[in-house]
PDB file of C-alpha atoms in Angstrom:
ATOM      1  CA  MET D 193       0.000   0.000   0.000  1.00  0.00           C
ATOM      2  CA  LYS D 194       2.828   2.410   0.902  1.00  0.00           C
ATOM      3  CA  LEU D 195       4.541   1.619  -2.404  1.00  0.00           C
ATOM      4  CA  LYS D 196       1.345   2.432  -4.326  1.00  0.00           C
ATOM      5  CA  LEU D 197       0.957   5.738  -2.474  1.00  0.00           C
ATOM      6  CA  PHE D 198       4.603   6.585  -3.076  1.00  0.00           C
ATOM      7  CA  CYS D 199       4.281   5.794  -6.824  1.00  0.00           C
ATOM      8  CA  LEU D 200       1.107   7.888  -7.078  1.00  0.00           C
ATOM      9  CA  PHE D 201       2.805  10.778  -5.252  1.00  0.00           C
ATOM     10  CA  PHE D 202       5.941  10.464  -7.422  1.00  0.00           C
ATOM     11  CA  PHE D 203       4.034  10.464 -10.711  1.00  0.00           C
ATOM     12  CA  THR D 204       1.852  13.342  -9.534  1.00  0.00           C
ATOM     13  CA  LEU D 205       5.006  15.378  -8.850  1.00  0.00           C
ATOM     14  CA  ILE D 206       6.358  14.553 -12.306  1.00  0.00           C
ATOM     15  CA  ALA D 207       3.035  15.553 -13.875  1.00  0.00           C
ATOM     16  CA  LEU D 208       2.998  18.799 -11.894  1.00  0.00           C
ATOM     17  CA  ALA D 209       6.557  19.609 -12.927  1.00  0.00           C
ATOM     18  CA  SER D 210       5.908  18.934 -16.602  1.00  0.00           C
ATOM     19  CA  PHE D 211       2.660  20.894 -16.642  1.00  0.00           C
ATOM     20  CA  SER D 212       4.177  23.840 -14.781  1.00  0.00           C
ATOM     21  CA  GLN D 213       7.020  23.979 -17.301  1.00  0.00           C
ATOM     22  CA  SER D 214       4.577  24.223 -20.192  1.00  0.00           C
ATOM     23  CA  LYS D 215       2.658  27.018 -18.380  1.00  0.00           C
ATOM     24  CA  GLN D 216      -0.604  25.230 -18.978  1.00  0.00           C
ATOM     25  CA  GLU D 217      -3.392  25.528 -16.456  1.00  0.00           C
ATOM     26  CA  THR D 218      -4.255  22.443 -14.434  1.00  0.00           C
ATOM     27  CA  THR D 219      -7.001  21.408 -12.116  1.00  0.00           C
ATOM     28  CA  SER D 220      -7.602  18.502  -9.783  1.00  0.00           C
ATOM     29  CA  ILE D 221     -10.239  15.944 -10.810  1.00  0.00           C
ATOM     30  CA  ASN D 222     -10.775  13.084  -8.342  1.00  0.00           C
ATOM     31  CA  GLY D 223      -7.329  13.807  -6.900  1.00  0.00           C
ATOM     32  CA  TYR D 224      -5.520  13.790 -10.245  1.00  0.00           C
ATOM     33  CA  MET D 225      -3.952  16.884 -11.758  1.00  0.00           C
ATOM     34  CA  VAL D 226      -5.051  17.248 -15.377  1.00  0.00           C
ATOM     35  CA  PRO D 227      -4.352  19.964 -17.973  1.00  0.00           C
ATOM     36  CA  VAL D 228      -7.317  22.182 -18.745  1.00  0.00           C
ATOM     37  CA  CYS D 229      -8.317  24.929 -21.116  1.00  0.00           C
ATOM     38  CA  ILE D 230     -10.751  27.674 -20.307  1.00  0.00           C
ATOM     39  CA  TYR D 231     -13.361  28.238 -23.002  1.00  0.00           C
ATOM     40  CA  GLN D 232     -16.020  30.942 -22.522  1.00  0.00           C
ATOM     41  CA  GLY D 233     -15.615  30.738 -18.760  1.00  0.00           C
ATOM     42  CA  ASP D 234     -15.857  26.926 -18.627  1.00  0.00           C
ATOM     43  CA  THR D 235     -12.903  24.859 -17.451  1.00  0.00           C
ATOM     44  CA  ILE D 236     -12.564  21.871 -19.761  1.00  0.00           C
ATOM     45  CA  PRO D 237     -10.029  19.044 -19.249  1.00  0.00           C
ATOM     46  CA  SER D 238      -7.803  18.821 -22.311  1.00  0.00           C
ATOM     47  CA  LEU D 239      -5.626  15.958 -23.439  1.00  0.00           C
ATOM     48  CA  ARG D 240      -3.238  15.824 -26.359  1.00  0.00           C
ATOM     49  CA  MET D 241      -4.069  12.790 -28.458  1.00  0.00           C
ATOM     50  CA  PRO D 242      -1.452  11.158 -30.665  1.00  0.00           C
ATOM     51  CA  VAL D 243      -1.875  11.431 -34.414  1.00  0.00           C
ATOM     52  CA  LEU D 244      -3.448   8.310 -35.908  1.00  0.00           C
ATOM     53  CA  TYR D 245      -3.381   7.673 -39.642  1.00  0.00           C
ATOM     54  CA  VAL D 246      -6.206   5.840 -41.360  1.00  0.00           C
ATOM     55  CA  PHE D 247      -5.562   4.457 -44.819  1.00  0.00           C
ATOM     56  CA  LYS D 248      -7.641   2.380 -47.159  1.00  0.00           C
ATOM     57  CA  PRO D 249      -6.966  -1.316 -46.404  1.00  0.00           C
ATOM     58  CA  LEU D 250      -4.424  -2.956 -48.669  1.00  0.00           C
ATOM     59  CA  ASN D 251      -5.549  -5.748 -50.966  1.00  0.00           C
ATOM     60  CA  PHE D 252      -2.630  -7.719 -52.299  1.00  0.00           C
ATOM     61  CA  LYS D 253      -3.135  -9.317 -55.697  1.00  0.00           C
ATOM     62  CA  SER D 254      -0.533 -11.976 -55.014  1.00  0.00           C
ATOM     63  CA  GLU D 255       1.599 -13.426 -52.266  1.00  0.00           C
ATOM     64  CA  LYS D 256       4.618 -11.818 -53.933  1.00  0.00           C
ATOM     65  CA  LYS D 257       3.087  -8.334 -53.466  1.00  0.00           C
ATOM     66  CA  ARG D 258       2.402  -9.120 -49.798  1.00  0.00           C
ATOM     67  CA  ARG D 259       6.023 -10.170 -49.297  1.00  0.00           C
ATOM     68  CA  GLU D 260       7.232  -6.975 -51.045  1.00  0.00           C
ATOM     69  CA  TYR D 261       5.100  -4.878 -48.688  1.00  0.00           C
ATOM     70  CA  ASN D 262       6.378  -6.753 -45.625  1.00  0.00           C
ATOM     71  CA  ARG D 263       9.947  -6.253 -46.862  1.00  0.00           C
ATOM     72  CA  LEU D 264       9.275  -2.518 -47.289  1.00  0.00           C
ATOM     73  CA  VAL D 265       7.959  -2.299 -43.708  1.00  0.00           C
ATOM     74  CA  ARG D 266      11.045  -4.126 -42.419  1.00  0.00           C
ATOM     75  CA  ASN D 267      13.388  -1.907 -44.461  1.00  0.00           C
ATOM     76  CA  VAL D 268      11.699   1.320 -43.327  1.00  0.00           C
ATOM     77  CA  LYS D 269      11.911   0.244 -39.685  1.00  0.00           C
ATOM     78  CA  LYS D 270      15.625  -0.397 -40.123  1.00  0.00           C
ATOM     79  CA  THR D 271      16.577   2.714 -42.136  1.00  0.00           C
ATOM     80  CA  LEU D 272      14.228   5.447 -40.851  1.00  0.00           C
ATOM     81  CA  PRO D 273      16.029   5.813 -37.480  1.00  0.00           C
ATOM     82  CA  ILE D 274      19.332   6.195 -39.355  1.00  0.00           C
ATOM     83  CA  ALA D 275      17.854   8.911 -41.617  1.00  0.00           C
ATOM     84  CA  LYS D 276      16.500  10.771 -38.579  1.00  0.00           C
ATOM     85  CA  GLU D 277      19.872  10.518 -36.858  1.00  0.00           C
ATOM     86  CA  VAL D 278      21.596  11.858 -39.979  1.00  0.00           C
ATOM     87  CA  ASN D 279      19.208  14.815 -39.997  1.00  0.00           C
ATOM     88  CA  ARG D 280      19.928  15.531 -36.333  1.00  0.00           C
ATOM     89  CA  ALA D 281      23.695  15.279 -36.901  1.00  0.00           C
ATOM     90  CA  ILE D 282      23.520  17.662 -39.883  1.00  0.00           C
ATOM     91  CA  ILE D 283      21.598  20.254 -37.887  1.00  0.00           C
ATOM     92  CA  GLU D 284      24.002  19.999 -34.938  1.00  0.00           C
ATOM     93  CA  THR D 285      27.057  20.189 -37.212  1.00  0.00           C
ATOM     94  CA  TYR D 286      25.700  23.196 -39.095  1.00  0.00           C
ATOM     95  CA  GLU D 287      24.857  25.029 -35.874  1.00  0.00           C
ATOM     96  CA  TYR D 288      28.285  24.285 -34.417  1.00  0.00           C
ATOM     97  CA  LEU D 289      30.052  25.413 -37.605  1.00  0.00           C
ATOM     98  CA  GLN D 290      28.376  28.803 -37.256  1.00  0.00           C
ATOM     99  CA  THR D 291      30.129  29.298 -33.911  1.00  0.00           C
ATOM    100  CA  LEU D 292      33.636  28.657 -35.281  1.00  0.00           C
ATOM    101  CA  PRO D 293      35.738  31.763 -35.961  1.00  0.00           C
ATOM    102  CA  ASP D 294      37.282  31.025 -39.371  1.00  0.00           C
ATOM    103  CA  GLU D 295      37.319  28.714 -42.387  1.00  0.00           C
ATOM    104  CA  LYS D 296      40.354  26.774 -41.144  1.00  0.00           C
ATOM    105  CA  ALA D 297      38.594  25.843 -37.903  1.00  0.00           C
ATOM    106  CA  ARG D 298      35.504  24.793 -39.872  1.00  0.00           C
ATOM    107  CA  GLU D 299      37.543  22.546 -42.171  1.00  0.00           C
ATOM    108  CA  ARG D 300      39.293  20.994 -39.180  1.00  0.00           C
ATOM    109  CA  HIS D 301      35.944  20.294 -37.510  1.00  0.00           C
ATOM    110  CA  LEU D 302      34.468  18.833 -40.697  1.00  0.00           C
ATOM    111  CA  LYS D 303      37.397  16.414 -40.988  1.00  0.00           C
ATOM    112  CA  LEU D 304      36.756  15.271 -37.426  1.00  0.00           C
ATOM    113  CA  VAL D 305      33.042  14.876 -38.180  1.00  0.00           C
ATOM    114  CA  GLU D 306      33.783  12.880 -41.333  1.00  0.00           C
ATOM    115  CA  LYS D 307      36.134  10.578 -39.417  1.00  0.00           C
ATOM    116  CA  SER D 308      33.588  10.131 -36.626  1.00  0.00           C
ATOM    117  CA  ILE D 309      30.772   9.390 -39.096  1.00  0.00           C
ATOM    118  CA  LYS D 310      32.897   6.777 -40.885  1.00  0.00           C
ATOM    119  CA  GLU D 311      33.774   5.078 -37.602  1.00  0.00           C
ATOM    120  CA  GLN D 312      30.198   5.114 -36.349  1.00  0.00           C
ATOM    121  CA  TYR D 313      28.258   4.270 -39.512  1.00  0.00           C
ATOM    122  CA  THR D 314      30.567   2.007 -41.562  1.00  0.00           C
ATOM    123  CA  PRO D 315      29.625  -1.086 -39.507  1.00  0.00           C
ATOM    124  CA  VAL D 316      25.925  -0.137 -39.733  1.00  0.00           C
ATOM    125  CA  MET D 317      26.083   0.457 -43.501  1.00  0.00           C
ATOM    126  CA  LYS D 318      27.827  -2.855 -44.074  1.00  0.00           C
ATOM    127  CA  LYS D 319      24.821  -4.624 -42.544  1.00  0.00           C
ATOM    128  CA  LEU D 320      22.332  -2.932 -44.897  1.00  0.00           C
ATOM    129  CA  THR D 321      21.142  -4.734 -47.994  1.00  0.00           C
ATOM    130  CA  PHE D 322      21.299  -3.017 -51.381  1.00  0.00           C
ATOM    131  CA  SER D 323      17.575  -2.172 -51.304  1.00  0.00           C
ATOM    132  CA  GLN D 324      17.906  -0.795 -47.757  1.00  0.00           C
ATOM    133  CA  GLY D 325      20.795   1.415 -48.886  1.00  0.00           C
ATOM    134  CA  LYS D 326      18.743   2.833 -51.760  1.00  0.00           C
ATOM    135  CA  LEU D 327      15.811   3.388 -49.410  1.00  0.00           C
ATOM    136  CA  LEU D 328      18.084   5.152 -46.918  1.00  0.00           C
ATOM    137  CA  ILE D 329      19.193   7.610 -49.623  1.00  0.00           C
ATOM    138  CA  LYS D 330      15.542   8.494 -50.261  1.00  0.00           C
ATOM    139  CA  LEU D 331      14.662   8.735 -46.574  1.00  0.00           C
ATOM    140  CA  ILE D 332      17.592  11.073 -45.965  1.00  0.00           C
ATOM    141  CA  ASN D 333      16.140  13.262 -48.727  1.00  0.00           C
ATOM    142  CA  ARG D 334      12.745  13.083 -46.973  1.00  0.00           C
ATOM    143  CA  GLU D 335      14.167  14.039 -43.573  1.00  0.00           C
ATOM    144  CA  THR D 336      16.619  16.745 -44.659  1.00  0.00           C
ATOM    145  CA  ASP D 337      14.863  18.059 -47.782  1.00  0.00           C
ATOM    146  CA  SER D 338      18.218  17.749 -49.578  1.00  0.00           C
ATOM    147  CA  SER D 339      19.677  14.923 -51.608  1.00  0.00           C
ATOM    148  CA  SER D 340      22.582  12.962 -50.133  1.00  0.00           C
ATOM    149  CA  TYR D 341      24.744  14.346 -52.934  1.00  0.00           C
ATOM    150  CA  GLU D 342      23.909  17.953 -51.988  1.00  0.00           C
ATOM    151  CA  LEU D 343      24.663  17.227 -48.318  1.00  0.00           C
ATOM    152  CA  VAL D 344      28.058  15.685 -49.053  1.00  0.00           C
ATOM    153  CA  LYS D 345      28.849  18.537 -51.438  1.00  0.00           C
ATOM    154  CA  ALA D 346      27.878  21.190 -48.870  1.00  0.00           C
ATOM    155  CA  PHE D 347      29.886  19.685 -46.026  1.00  0.00           C
ATOM    156  CA  LEU D 348      32.782  17.901 -47.720  1.00  0.00           C
ATOM    157  CA  GLY D 349      33.093  19.667 -51.059  1.00  0.00           C
ATOM    158  CA  PRO D 350      32.332  18.853 -54.694  1.00  0.00           C
ATOM    159  CA  PHE D 351      35.296  16.488 -55.169  1.00  0.00           C
ATOM    160  CA  LYS D 352      34.214  14.086 -52.424  1.00  0.00           C
ATOM    161  CA  ALA D 353      30.573  14.399 -53.495  1.00  0.00           C
ATOM    162  CA  GLY D 354      31.561  13.378 -57.021  1.00  0.00           C
ATOM    163  CA  PHE D 355      33.651  10.492 -55.681  1.00  0.00           C
ATOM    164  CA  TYR D 356      30.830   9.118 -53.523  1.00  0.00           C
ATOM    165  CA  GLN D 357      28.331   9.570 -56.367  1.00  0.00           C
ATOM    166  CA  ALA D 358      30.608   7.635 -58.750  1.00  0.00           C
ATOM    167  CA  PHE D 359      31.053   4.917 -56.118  1.00  0.00           C
ATOM    168  CA  ALA D 360      27.264   4.633 -55.648  1.00  0.00           C
ATOM    169  CA  ALA D 361      26.770   4.528 -59.433  1.00  0.00           C
ATOM    170  CA  LEU D 362      29.033   1.452 -59.623  1.00  0.00           C
ATOM    171  CA  PHE D 363      26.342  -0.398 -57.661  1.00  0.00           C
ATOM    172  CA  GLY D 364      23.410   1.047 -59.590  1.00  0.00           C
ATOM    173  CA  ALA D 365      22.466   3.635 -56.969  1.00  0.00           C
ATOM    174  CA  SER D 366      22.502   7.426 -57.001  1.00  0.00           C
ATOM    175  CA  LEU D 367      23.044   9.924 -54.199  1.00  0.00           C
ATOM    176  CA  LYS D 368      20.929  12.376 -56.197  1.00  0.00           C
ATOM    177  CA  LYS D 369      17.749  10.284 -55.831  1.00  0.00           C
ATOM    178  CA  GLU D 370      14.836  12.308 -54.505  1.00  0.00           C
ATOM    179  CA  TYR D 371      11.847  11.273 -52.445  1.00  0.00           C
ATOM    180  CA  HIS D 372       8.406  11.727 -54.056  1.00  0.00           C
ATOM    181  CA  PRO D 373       5.714  10.932 -51.444  1.00  0.00           C
ATOM    182  CA  GLU D 374       2.767  11.654 -53.772  1.00  0.00           C
ATOM    183  CA  ASP D 375       4.067   9.593 -56.670  1.00  0.00           C
ATOM    184  CA  GLU D 376       6.539   6.716 -56.808  1.00  0.00           C
ATOM    185  CA  ASP D 377       7.166   6.705 -53.047  1.00  0.00           C
ATOM    186  CA  ALA D 378       3.519   6.854 -51.945  1.00  0.00           C
ATOM    187  CA  MET D 379       3.596   3.366 -50.402  1.00  0.00           C
ATOM    188  CA  THR D 380       6.870   4.170 -48.620  1.00  0.00           C
ATOM    189  CA  GLU D 381       5.343   7.389 -47.228  1.00  0.00           C
ATOM    190  CA  ARG D 382       2.355   5.424 -45.957  1.00  0.00           C
ATOM    191  CA  VAL D 383       4.655   2.983 -44.155  1.00  0.00           C
ATOM    192  CA  VAL D 384       6.840   5.808 -42.780  1.00  0.00           C
ATOM    193  CA  LEU D 385       3.812   7.649 -41.326  1.00  0.00           C
ATOM    194  CA  LEU D 386       2.502   4.451 -39.732  1.00  0.00           C
ATOM    195  CA  VAL D 387       5.919   3.614 -38.270  1.00  0.00           C
ATOM    196  CA  GLU D 388       6.415   7.169 -36.950  1.00  0.00           C
ATOM    197  CA  SER D 389       3.020   7.108 -35.226  1.00  0.00           C
ATOM    198  CA  GLY D 390       3.686   3.678 -33.714  1.00  0.00           C
ATOM    199  CA  GLN D 391       0.910   2.002 -35.698  1.00  0.00           C
ATOM    200  CA  LEU D 392       3.293  -0.464 -37.360  1.00  0.00           C
TER     201      LEU D 392
END
């Protein structure tokens, strides 16, 4: 009983702290603090609901199509976190570069970043299949709104961008591939939205 009371007290304190930080009004209902909004003088409990996506059910014409869809879901689940991490790293690197005093310091930092990225992601990239690698290129474009080629060119220069593009072309891929959620990548976008919302 004491443990239950302690847990209730602890979680109430956490709720109070989080609500007070957001400067949202709260009220007590049956002993629980809940966020509220005041509308025309009435105090109404308000909860933030997660986004849920509803799509037309899929009808697969063959078992092969079902397996392709399941493979796409598996590939998105594996590559989407990497694309999001790349986006975060790009933003952090760009913001940090703005604080450096001169071009020499920026170049030095970019070399360190490149070395760090190679050390961290080479083992991960080696585990990706060819189709996962191509999907990752598109998802990076989705997350950053820039092609992988443009990102490499902006941070590492046109020579290295050309080198990596030529290397990708040897395997039938392209760093310049773009993501088209309304057209050829509509099914991928559907899967990405469902994975992001926790529905898949």
